[in-house]
Structures are given as structure tokens and as C-alpha cells.
């Protein structure tokens, strides 16, 4: 499981409101329907955001995570984190949560509720009032199933009011054309003209933005690092199909293959651990 604060791009002392805003901002940014060109990656990212928000938005789960990390002791013996002991409801583990689950939770509906179905007893045709009650209950349940969609529309609207835009971008685009660098590592990021007034006047506010920049860059470099390692492994596999000096030369080339993204990712993560 990824580091939850890093996934949402917030500091470990972030307030509940900051966590909620960060989740809404990132969820809208990484919604699969908005990332059709990289839908698989967006779905994975969305899932990570959902799992991290579930943990950090609940005071008890957050306290347990801060103390134990993802190795929180479970009660009731073995069963592991995928059982009901994790407290996520309906036996749904954080890694199995979907965006629908998290949107449901804004309305107090437990994860997995989308899979539940009601069964009504029509064994007594004469009891019309019971049948009417059953139809009303079924209609109510159908409305509940629409709540995730309504929640997405509502959150999209609210987010445009509360969070007009993220305070930075990693590449220059639109209004984000003023280049800045993080204090610790000199990582480049781009901000709008209002950034200094909104964030740079407070060291704490600026630090939170730069923490988010480092966390997002580390995530992107992590994906690039995985691709580099796959390429290196393919080179080694191809070398195994040859023999003698040719094989040795190809293996040496695979071993010397530069893992630039991996090195940069480790540099950022080492800096964040020291911080």
C-alpha cells in the first residue's frame, strides 16, 4: 500500500479539511473518464486516492496508521488485512475500494453496498400493503444507487468553488508559467501569478505545496522507474538467447543500462525521509 499522505500530497499534520480538499482535487484530476489516453494508470491512481482517503479521513484509522503504518494489529486472530477486521465495512479492504465506494461513504453508505440486493417476500398475494412497502423500499434503494453519480456531479461543482485549481503544475501550461524550485532539492514546478500572494507569504503554506510537488514527482518517477527496470529485464532476457562473447556483451549492456528515473525517485524519497 502506498504512503497515504504522499498519495494525497498532504503533510502528516494536515487538517481533516485539507485532506478532504486534497482528495477532491486529486480525484477530479485523476478520474478515469478525464484520462482516456492513460485510463489504466488513472484507474490505479484513483484507487490509491480512494484507499488513502478512507484511512486519513477517519480519525481512528488515521491514528492507527500514524502509529503502526499498514501493519496495524488486527483483532480476532489471522485473517489479514483483507478480512472484516480492518474496519472498512462489508469485508472490503482498502485496495479493493472503488471510487463509487468512497463517494458512497460521503453519504454514510458502507463500502460494498452497491453489491447488496433486497429480496422481498411475495408469498402472500393478499397482503397488498406489504407489497406496496416492498416497492417503496426498492425505489428507495434504486435512488441510493444513483447517489455516487449525484455525488460526483456535486463534488465537481463544489470543487470548482472551493478549489479553483491546483496551486502548481509540474510542466508549464496555461496560467502556470512562472517557474519555481523547491528549497530542498531544487525541483522545478510552475505556478500562476497569484501564487506568491496566496502561498509564499507563509513558510508553512509554501512547505505544504513543495511537499506535494515532491510527492507527485516521486510518484511519476516511480512509474518511469518501473518501465526502466522492465526494459533492463527485457535486455537481459534477450541476451540469454545468445551465447559466448555476444551473450556476455549483451548482458554487460543490460547491466549498464541507466535507471535515471529510479535514481531520481530514490533521491526524492530519501530527502522526504530525512525531512
Coordinates of N, CA and C in Angstrom, one line a residue, residues 85-266:
X85 N -11.7 -7.4 9.8 CA -11.1 -6.8 11.0 C -10.5 -5.4 10.7
X86 N -10.3 -5.1 9.4 CA -9.7 -3.8 9.1 C -10.7 -2.6 9.3
X87 N -12.0 -2.9 9.5 CA -12.9 -1.8 9.8 C -13.4 -1.0 8.6
X88 N -13.2 -1.5 7.4 CA -13.7 -0.8 6.2 C -15.1 -1.1 5.9
X89 N -15.7 -2.1 6.5 CA -17.1 -2.4 6.3 C -17.2 -3.4 5.2
X90 N -18.2 -4.3 5.4 CA -18.6 -5.3 4.3 C -17.4 -6.1 3.8
X91 N -16.3 -6.2 4.6 CA -15.2 -7.1 4.2 C -14.4 -6.5 3.1
X92 N -14.5 -5.2 2.8 CA -13.8 -4.6 1.7 C -12.5 -4.0 2.2
X93 N -11.4 -4.5 1.6 CA -10.1 -4.0 2.0 C -9.8 -2.7 1.3
X94 N -8.9 -1.8 1.8 CA -8.7 -0.5 1.1 C -8.3 -0.7 -0.3
X95 N -7.4 -1.7 -0.6 CA -7.0 -1.8 -2.0 C -8.1 -2.3 -3.0
X96 N -9.3 -2.7 -2.4 CA -10.4 -3.2 -3.2 C -11.5 -2.1 -3.4
X97 N -11.2 -0.9 -2.7 CA -12.2 0.2 -2.8 C -12.3 0.7 -4.2
X98 N -13.4 1.2 -4.6 CA -13.6 1.8 -5.9 C -14.0 3.3 -5.6
X99 N -13.9 4.1 -6.7 CA -14.4 5.5 -6.5 C -15.8 5.5 -6.0
X100 N -16.7 4.6 -6.5 CA -18.1 4.6 -6.1 C -18.2 4.4 -4.6
X101 N -17.3 3.5 -4.0 CA -17.3 3.2 -2.6 C -17.1 4.5 -1.8
X102 N -16.1 5.2 -2.2 CA -15.7 6.4 -1.5 C -16.8 7.5 -1.6
X103 N -17.3 7.7 -2.8 CA -18.4 8.6 -2.9 C -19.6 8.2 -2.1
X104 N -19.9 6.9 -2.0 CA -21.0 6.4 -1.2 C -20.7 6.8 0.3
X105 N -19.5 6.7 0.7 CA -19.2 7.0 2.1 C -19.4 8.4 2.5
X106 N -19.4 9.3 1.5 CA -19.8 10.7 1.9 C -21.2 10.8 2.4
X107 N -22.0 9.8 2.0 CA -23.4 9.7 2.4 C -23.7 8.7 3.5
X108 N -22.6 8.2 4.1 CA -22.8 7.2 5.2 C -23.1 5.8 4.7
X109 N -23.0 5.5 3.4 CA -23.2 4.2 2.9 C -22.0 3.4 2.9
X110 N -21.9 2.2 3.5 CA -20.7 1.4 3.7 C -20.2 0.9 2.4
X111 N -18.8 0.7 2.2 CA -18.3 0.1 1.0 C -18.9 -1.3 0.8
X112 N -19.2 -1.5 -0.5 CA -19.7 -2.8 -0.9 C -21.3 -2.8 -1.0
X113 N -21.9 -1.7 -0.5 CA -23.3 -1.6 -0.6 C -23.9 -1.7 -2.0
X114 N -23.1 -1.3 -2.9 CA -23.6 -1.4 -4.3 C -23.8 -2.8 -4.8
X115 N -23.2 -3.8 -4.0 CA -23.4 -5.2 -4.4 C -24.6 -5.8 -3.7
X116 N -25.2 -5.1 -2.7 CA -26.3 -5.7 -2.0 C -27.6 -5.6 -2.8
X117 N -28.4 -6.6 -2.6 CA -29.7 -6.6 -3.2 C -30.8 -7.0 -2.2
X118 N -31.9 -6.4 -2.3 CA -33.0 -6.7 -1.4 C -33.9 -7.8 -2.0
X119 N -34.4 -8.7 -1.1 CA -35.3 -9.7 -1.6 C -36.6 -9.6 -0.8
X120 N -37.7 -9.6 -1.6 CA -39.0 -9.3 -1.0 C -39.8 -10.6 -1.1
X121 N -40.7 -10.8 -0.1 CA -41.5 -12.0 0.0 C -42.9 -11.7 -0.6
X122 N -43.2 -12.3 -1.7 CA -44.5 -12.1 -2.3 C -45.3 -13.4 -2.2
X123 N -45.1 -14.2 -1.1 CA -45.8 -15.4 -0.9 C -47.2 -15.2 -0.5
X124 N -47.6 -14.0 -0.1 CA -49.0 -13.8 0.3 C -49.6 -12.7 -0.5
X125 N -50.2 -13.1 -1.6 CA -50.8 -12.1 -2.6 C -51.8 -11.1 -1.9
X126 N -52.4 -11.6 -0.9 CA -53.5 -10.7 -0.3 C -52.9 -9.6 0.5
X127 N -51.7 -9.6 0.8 CA -51.1 -8.5 1.7 C -50.6 -7.4 0.8
X128 N -51.5 -6.6 0.3 CA -51.1 -5.6 -0.7 C -50.3 -4.5 -0.1
X129 N -50.5 -4.2 1.2 CA -49.7 -3.2 1.9 C -48.3 -3.6 2.0
X130 N -48.0 -4.9 2.2 CA -46.6 -5.3 2.3 C -46.0 -5.2 0.9
X131 N -46.7 -5.5 -0.2 CA -46.2 -5.4 -1.5 C -45.9 -3.9 -1.8
X132 N -46.8 -3.0 -1.4 CA -46.5 -1.6 -1.6 C -45.3 -1.1 -0.9
X133 N -45.1 -1.6 0.4 CA -44.0 -1.2 1.1 C -42.7 -1.7 0.4
X134 N -42.8 -3.0 -0.1 CA -41.6 -3.5 -0.8 C -41.3 -2.7 -2.0
X135 N -42.3 -2.3 -2.8 CA -42.0 -1.5 -3.9 C -41.3 -0.1 -3.5
X136 N -41.9 0.5 -2.4 CA -41.3 1.7 -2.0 C -39.9 1.6 -1.5
X137 N -39.6 0.5 -0.8 CA -38.2 0.2 -0.4 C -37.3 0.0 -1.5
X138 N -37.8 -0.7 -2.6 CA -37.0 -1.0 -3.8 C -36.7 0.3 -4.5
X139 N -37.7 1.2 -4.5 CA -37.5 2.5 -5.2 C -36.4 3.3 -4.4
X140 N -36.5 3.3 -3.1 CA -35.5 4.0 -2.3 C -34.1 3.4 -2.5
X141 N -34.0 2.1 -2.6 CA -32.7 1.5 -2.8 C -32.2 1.9 -4.2
X142 N -33.0 2.0 -5.2 CA -32.6 2.4 -6.5 C -32.1 3.9 -6.5
X143 N -32.7 4.7 -5.7 CA -32.2 6.1 -5.5 C -30.8 6.1 -4.9
X144 N -30.6 5.2 -3.9 CA -29.3 5.1 -3.2 C -28.3 4.8 -4.3
X145 N -28.6 3.9 -5.2 CA -27.6 3.5 -6.2 C -27.2 4.7 -7.1
X146 N -28.1 5.7 -7.2 CA -27.8 6.9 -8.0 C -26.9 7.9 -7.3
X147 N -26.8 7.7 -6.0 CA -26.1 8.7 -5.2 C -24.6 8.9 -5.6
X148 N -23.9 7.8 -5.9 CA -22.5 8.1 -6.4 C -22.4 9.0 -7.6
X149 N -23.3 8.9 -8.5 CA -23.3 9.8 -9.7 C -23.6 11.2 -9.3
X150 N -24.7 11.3 -8.4 CA -25.0 12.7 -7.9 C -23.9 13.3 -7.1
X151 N -23.2 12.4 -6.4 CA -22.1 12.9 -5.5 C -20.9 13.4 -6.4
X152 N -20.7 12.7 -7.5 CA -19.6 13.1 -8.4 C -19.9 14.5 -9.0
X153 N -21.2 14.7 -9.5 CA -21.6 15.9 -10.0 C -21.5 17.0 -9.0
X154 N -22.0 16.7 -7.7 CA -21.9 17.7 -6.7 C -20.5 18.1 -6.3
X155 N -19.6 17.1 -6.2 CA -18.2 17.3 -5.8 C -17.5 18.1 -6.9
X156 N -17.9 17.8 -8.2 CA -17.3 18.6 -9.3 C -17.6 20.1 -9.2
X157 N -18.9 20.3 -8.8 CA -19.4 21.7 -8.7 C -18.7 22.4 -7.5
X158 N -18.7 21.7 -6.4 CA -18.1 22.3 -5.1 C -16.7 22.5 -5.3
X159 N -16.0 21.6 -6.0 CA -14.5 21.8 -6.1 C -14.2 23.0 -7.0
X160 N -15.1 23.3 -8.0 CA -14.8 24.5 -8.8 C -14.9 25.8 -7.9
X161 N -15.7 25.7 -6.8 CA -15.8 26.8 -6.0 C -14.7 26.9 -4.9
X162 N -14.5 25.8 -4.2 CA -13.5 25.7 -3.1 C -12.1 25.7 -3.6
X163 N -11.9 24.9 -4.7 CA -10.5 24.7 -5.3 C -10.6 25.1 -6.7
X164 N -10.4 26.3 -7.1 CA -10.4 26.7 -8.5 C -9.4 25.9 -9.3
X165 N -8.3 25.7 -8.7 CA -7.2 24.9 -9.5 C -6.2 24.5 -8.5
X166 N -5.4 23.5 -8.8 CA -4.3 23.2 -8.0 C -3.3 24.3 -8.0
X167 N -2.5 24.5 -6.9 CA -1.6 25.7 -6.8 C -0.4 25.5 -7.6
X168 N -0.2 24.4 -8.3 CA 1.0 24.3 -9.1 C 0.8 23.2 -10.2
X169 N 1.7 23.2 -11.2 CA 1.8 22.2 -12.2 C 3.2 21.8 -12.4
X170 N 3.5 20.6 -12.8 CA 4.9 20.1 -13.0 C 5.5 20.6 -14.3
X171 N 4.6 21.0 -15.2 CA 5.0 21.5 -16.5 C 4.3 22.8 -16.8
X172 N 4.9 23.7 -17.5 CA 4.3 25.0 -17.9 C 3.0 24.7 -18.7
X173 N 1.9 25.3 -18.3 CA 0.7 25.1 -19.1 C -0.3 26.2 -18.7
X174 N -1.0 26.8 -19.6 CA -2.0 27.8 -19.3 C -1.4 28.9 -18.5
X175 N -2.1 29.1 -17.3 CA -1.7 30.2 -16.4 C -0.5 29.8 -15.6
X176 N -0.1 28.6 -15.6 CA 1.0 28.1 -14.8 C 2.3 28.2 -15.6
X177 N 2.9 29.4 -15.7 CA 4.1 29.6 -16.5 C 5.2 30.2 -15.7
X178 N 5.0 30.5 -14.4 CA 6.1 31.1 -13.6 C 6.8 29.9 -12.9
X179 N 8.1 29.8 -13.2 CA 8.9 28.7 -12.7 C 9.4 29.0 -11.3
X180 N 9.3 27.9 -10.5 CA 9.8 28.0 -9.1 C 10.6 26.7 -8.9
X181 N 11.4 26.7 -7.8 CA 12.1 25.5 -7.4 C 11.9 25.2 -6.0
X182 N 11.8 23.9 -5.6 CA 11.7 23.6 -4.2 C 13.0 23.9 -3.5
X183 N 12.9 24.3 -2.2 CA 14.1 24.7 -1.5 C 15.1 23.5 -1.3
X184 N 14.5 22.3 -0.9 CA 15.4 21.3 -0.6 C 16.2 20.7 -1.7
X185 N 15.5 20.3 -2.8 CA 16.1 19.6 -3.9 C 16.2 20.4 -5.2
X186 N 15.6 21.6 -5.2 CA 15.7 22.4 -6.5 C 14.8 21.8 -7.6
X187 N 13.7 21.1 -7.2 CA 12.8 20.6 -8.2 C 12.0 21.7 -8.8
X188 N 11.9 21.6 -10.1 CA 11.1 22.7 -10.8 C 9.6 22.4 -10.8
X189 N 8.8 23.5 -10.6 CA 7.4 23.4 -10.7 C 6.9 24.8 -11.2
X190 N 5.7 24.9 -11.6 CA 5.2 26.1 -12.3 C 3.9 26.5 -11.6
X191 N 3.8 27.9 -11.4 CA 2.7 28.4 -10.6 C 2.1 29.6 -11.3
X192 N 0.8 30.0 -10.9 CA 0.2 31.2 -11.5 C 0.8 32.4 -10.9
X193 N 0.4 33.6 -11.4 CA 0.9 34.8 -10.9 C 0.5 35.1 -9.5
X194 N -0.7 34.6 -9.1 CA -1.2 34.8 -7.7 C -0.5 34.0 -6.7
X195 N 0.4 33.1 -7.1 CA 1.0 32.1 -6.1 C 1.7 32.8 -4.9
X196 N 2.5 33.8 -5.2 CA 3.3 34.4 -4.1 C 2.3 35.0 -3.1
X197 N 1.3 35.6 -3.5 CA 0.3 36.2 -2.6 C -0.4 35.2 -1.8
X198 N -0.8 34.1 -2.5 CA -1.6 33.1 -1.8 C -0.8 32.1 -0.9
X199 N 0.4 31.8 -1.3 CA 1.2 30.8 -0.6 C 2.5 31.2 -0.1
X200 N 3.3 32.0 -0.8 CA 4.7 32.3 -0.5 C 4.8 33.2 0.7
X201 N 3.7 33.8 1.1 CA 3.8 34.7 2.3 C 3.9 33.9 3.6
X202 N 3.6 32.6 3.6 CA 3.7 31.8 4.8 C 4.6 30.6 4.5
X203 N 5.6 30.4 5.3 CA 6.5 29.3 5.1 C 5.8 28.0 5.2
X204 N 4.9 27.9 6.2 CA 4.1 26.7 6.3 C 3.3 26.3 5.1
X205 N 2.6 27.3 4.5 CA 1.8 27.1 3.3 C 2.7 26.7 2.1
X206 N 3.9 27.4 2.0 CA 4.8 27.1 0.9 C 5.4 25.7 1.1
X207 N 5.7 25.3 2.3 CA 6.2 24.0 2.5 C 5.2 22.9 2.1
X208 N 4.0 23.1 2.4 CA 2.9 22.1 2.0 C 2.9 21.9 0.5
X209 N 3.0 23.0 -0.2 CA 2.9 23.0 -1.6 C 4.2 22.2 -2.1
X210 N 5.3 22.5 -1.6 CA 6.5 21.9 -2.1 C 6.6 20.4 -1.7
X211 N 6.0 20.1 -0.5 CA 5.9 18.7 -0.2 C 5.0 17.9 -1.2
X212 N 3.9 18.6 -1.6 CA 3.0 18.0 -2.6 C 3.8 17.8 -4.0
X213 N 4.6 18.8 -4.3 CA 5.4 18.7 -5.6 C 6.3 17.5 -5.5
X214 N 7.0 17.4 -4.4 CA 8.0 16.2 -4.2 C 7.2 14.9 -4.3
X215 N 6.1 14.8 -3.6 CA 5.3 13.6 -3.6 C 4.8 13.2 -5.0
X216 N 4.3 14.2 -5.7 CA 3.8 13.9 -7.1 C 4.9 13.5 -8.0
X217 N 6.1 14.2 -7.9 CA 7.2 13.8 -8.8 C 7.7 12.4 -8.4
X218 N 7.7 12.1 -7.2 CA 8.2 10.8 -6.8 C 7.3 9.7 -7.3
X219 N 5.9 10.0 -7.4 CA 5.0 9.0 -7.9 C 5.2 8.8 -9.4
X220 N 5.4 10.0 -10.1 CA 5.6 9.9 -11.6 C 6.9 9.2 -11.9
X221 N 8.0 9.5 -11.1 CA 9.3 8.9 -11.3 C 9.2 7.4 -11.0
X222 N 8.3 7.0 -10.0 CA 8.2 5.6 -9.7 C 7.6 4.8 -10.9
X223 N 6.7 5.4 -11.6 CA 6.1 4.7 -12.8 C 7.2 4.6 -13.9
X224 N 8.0 5.7 -14.1 CA 9.1 5.7 -15.1 C 10.2 4.7 -14.7
X225 N 10.4 4.6 -13.4 CA 11.4 3.6 -12.9 C 11.0 2.2 -13.2
X226 N 9.7 1.9 -12.9 CA 9.2 0.6 -13.2 C 9.4 0.2 -14.7
X227 N 9.2 1.2 -15.6 CA 9.3 1.0 -17.0 C 10.8 0.7 -17.4
X228 N 11.7 1.5 -16.7 CA 13.2 1.3 -16.9 C 13.6 -0.1 -16.5
X229 N 13.1 -0.5 -15.4 CA 13.5 -1.9 -14.9 C 13.0 -3.0 -15.8
X230 N 11.8 -2.8 -16.4 CA 11.2 -3.7 -17.3 C 12.1 -3.8 -18.6
X231 N 12.5 -2.6 -19.0 CA 13.4 -2.6 -20.2 C 14.7 -3.3 -19.9
X232 N 15.3 -3.1 -18.8 CA 16.5 -3.7 -18.4 C 16.4 -5.2 -18.4
X233 N 15.2 -5.7 -17.8 CA 15.0 -7.1 -17.7 C 14.8 -7.7 -19.1
X234 N 14.1 -7.0 -20.0 CA 14.0 -7.5 -21.4 C 15.3 -7.7 -22.1
X235 N 16.2 -6.7 -21.9 CA 17.6 -6.7 -22.5 C 18.3 -8.0 -22.0
X236 N 18.2 -8.2 -20.6 CA 18.8 -9.4 -20.1 C 18.2 -10.7 -20.6
X237 N 16.9 -10.7 -20.8 CA 16.3 -11.9 -21.3 C 16.7 -12.2 -22.8
X238 N 16.8 -11.1 -23.6 CA 17.3 -11.3 -25.0 C 18.7 -11.8 -25.0
X239 N 19.5 -11.3 -24.1 CA 20.9 -11.8 -24.0 C 21.0 -13.3 -23.8
X240 N 20.1 -13.8 -23.0 CA 20.1 -15.2 -22.7 C 19.8 -16.1 -23.9
X241 N 19.3 -15.5 -24.9 CA 19.1 -16.3 -26.2 C 20.3 -16.4 -27.0
X242 N 21.4 -15.8 -26.6 CA 22.6 -15.8 -27.4 C 23.7 -16.6 -26.5
X243 N 24.9 -16.7 -27.1 CA 25.9 -17.5 -26.4 C 27.3 -16.8 -26.6
X244 N 28.2 -17.3 -25.7 CA 29.6 -16.8 -25.9 C 29.8 -15.3 -25.6
X245 N 30.7 -14.8 -26.4 CA 31.1 -13.4 -26.2 C 29.9 -12.4 -26.5
X246 N 29.1 -12.8 -27.5 CA 27.9 -12.0 -27.8 C 27.0 -11.9 -26.6
X247 N 26.7 -13.0 -26.0 CA 25.9 -13.0 -24.8 C 26.5 -12.2 -23.7
X248 N 27.8 -12.3 -23.4 CA 28.4 -11.6 -22.4 C 28.3 -10.1 -22.6
X249 N 28.5 -9.7 -23.9 CA 28.4 -8.2 -24.2 C 27.0 -7.7 -24.0
X250 N 26.0 -8.5 -24.4 CA 24.7 -8.0 -24.2 C 24.3 -8.0 -22.8
X251 N 24.7 -8.9 -22.0 CA 24.5 -8.9 -20.5 C 25.1 -7.7 -19.9
X252 N 26.3 -7.4 -20.3 CA 27.0 -6.2 -19.8 C 26.3 -4.9 -20.1
X253 N 25.8 -4.9 -21.3 CA 25.0 -3.7 -21.8 C 23.7 -3.6 -20.9
X254 N 23.0 -4.7 -20.7 CA 21.8 -4.6 -19.8 C 22.2 -4.2 -18.4
X255 N 23.3 -4.7 -17.9 CA 23.7 -4.3 -16.5 C 24.0 -2.8 -16.4
X256 N 24.6 -2.3 -17.5 CA 25.0 -0.8 -17.6 C 23.8 0.1 -17.9
X257 N 22.7 -0.5 -18.2 CA 21.5 0.4 -18.6 C 21.2 1.3 -17.5
X258 N 21.1 2.6 -17.8 CA 20.9 3.6 -16.8 C 19.4 3.7 -16.3
X259 N 19.3 3.7 -15.0 CA 18.0 3.8 -14.4 C 17.9 5.2 -13.8
X260 N 17.8 6.2 -14.7 CA 17.8 7.6 -14.3 C 16.6 7.9 -13.4
X261 N 15.4 7.4 -13.8 CA 14.2 7.7 -13.1 C 14.3 7.1 -11.7
X262 N 14.8 5.9 -11.6 CA 14.9 5.2 -10.3 C 15.8 6.0 -9.4
X263 N 16.9 6.5 -9.9 CA 17.9 7.3 -9.1 C 17.2 8.6 -8.6
X264 N 16.5 9.2 -9.5 CA 15.9 10.5 -9.1 C 14.8 10.2 -8.1
X265 N 14.0 9.1 -8.3 CA 12.9 8.8 -7.3 C 13.5 8.6 -5.9
X266 N 14.6 7.8 -5.9 CA 15.2 7.5 -4.6 C 15.8 8.7 -3.9

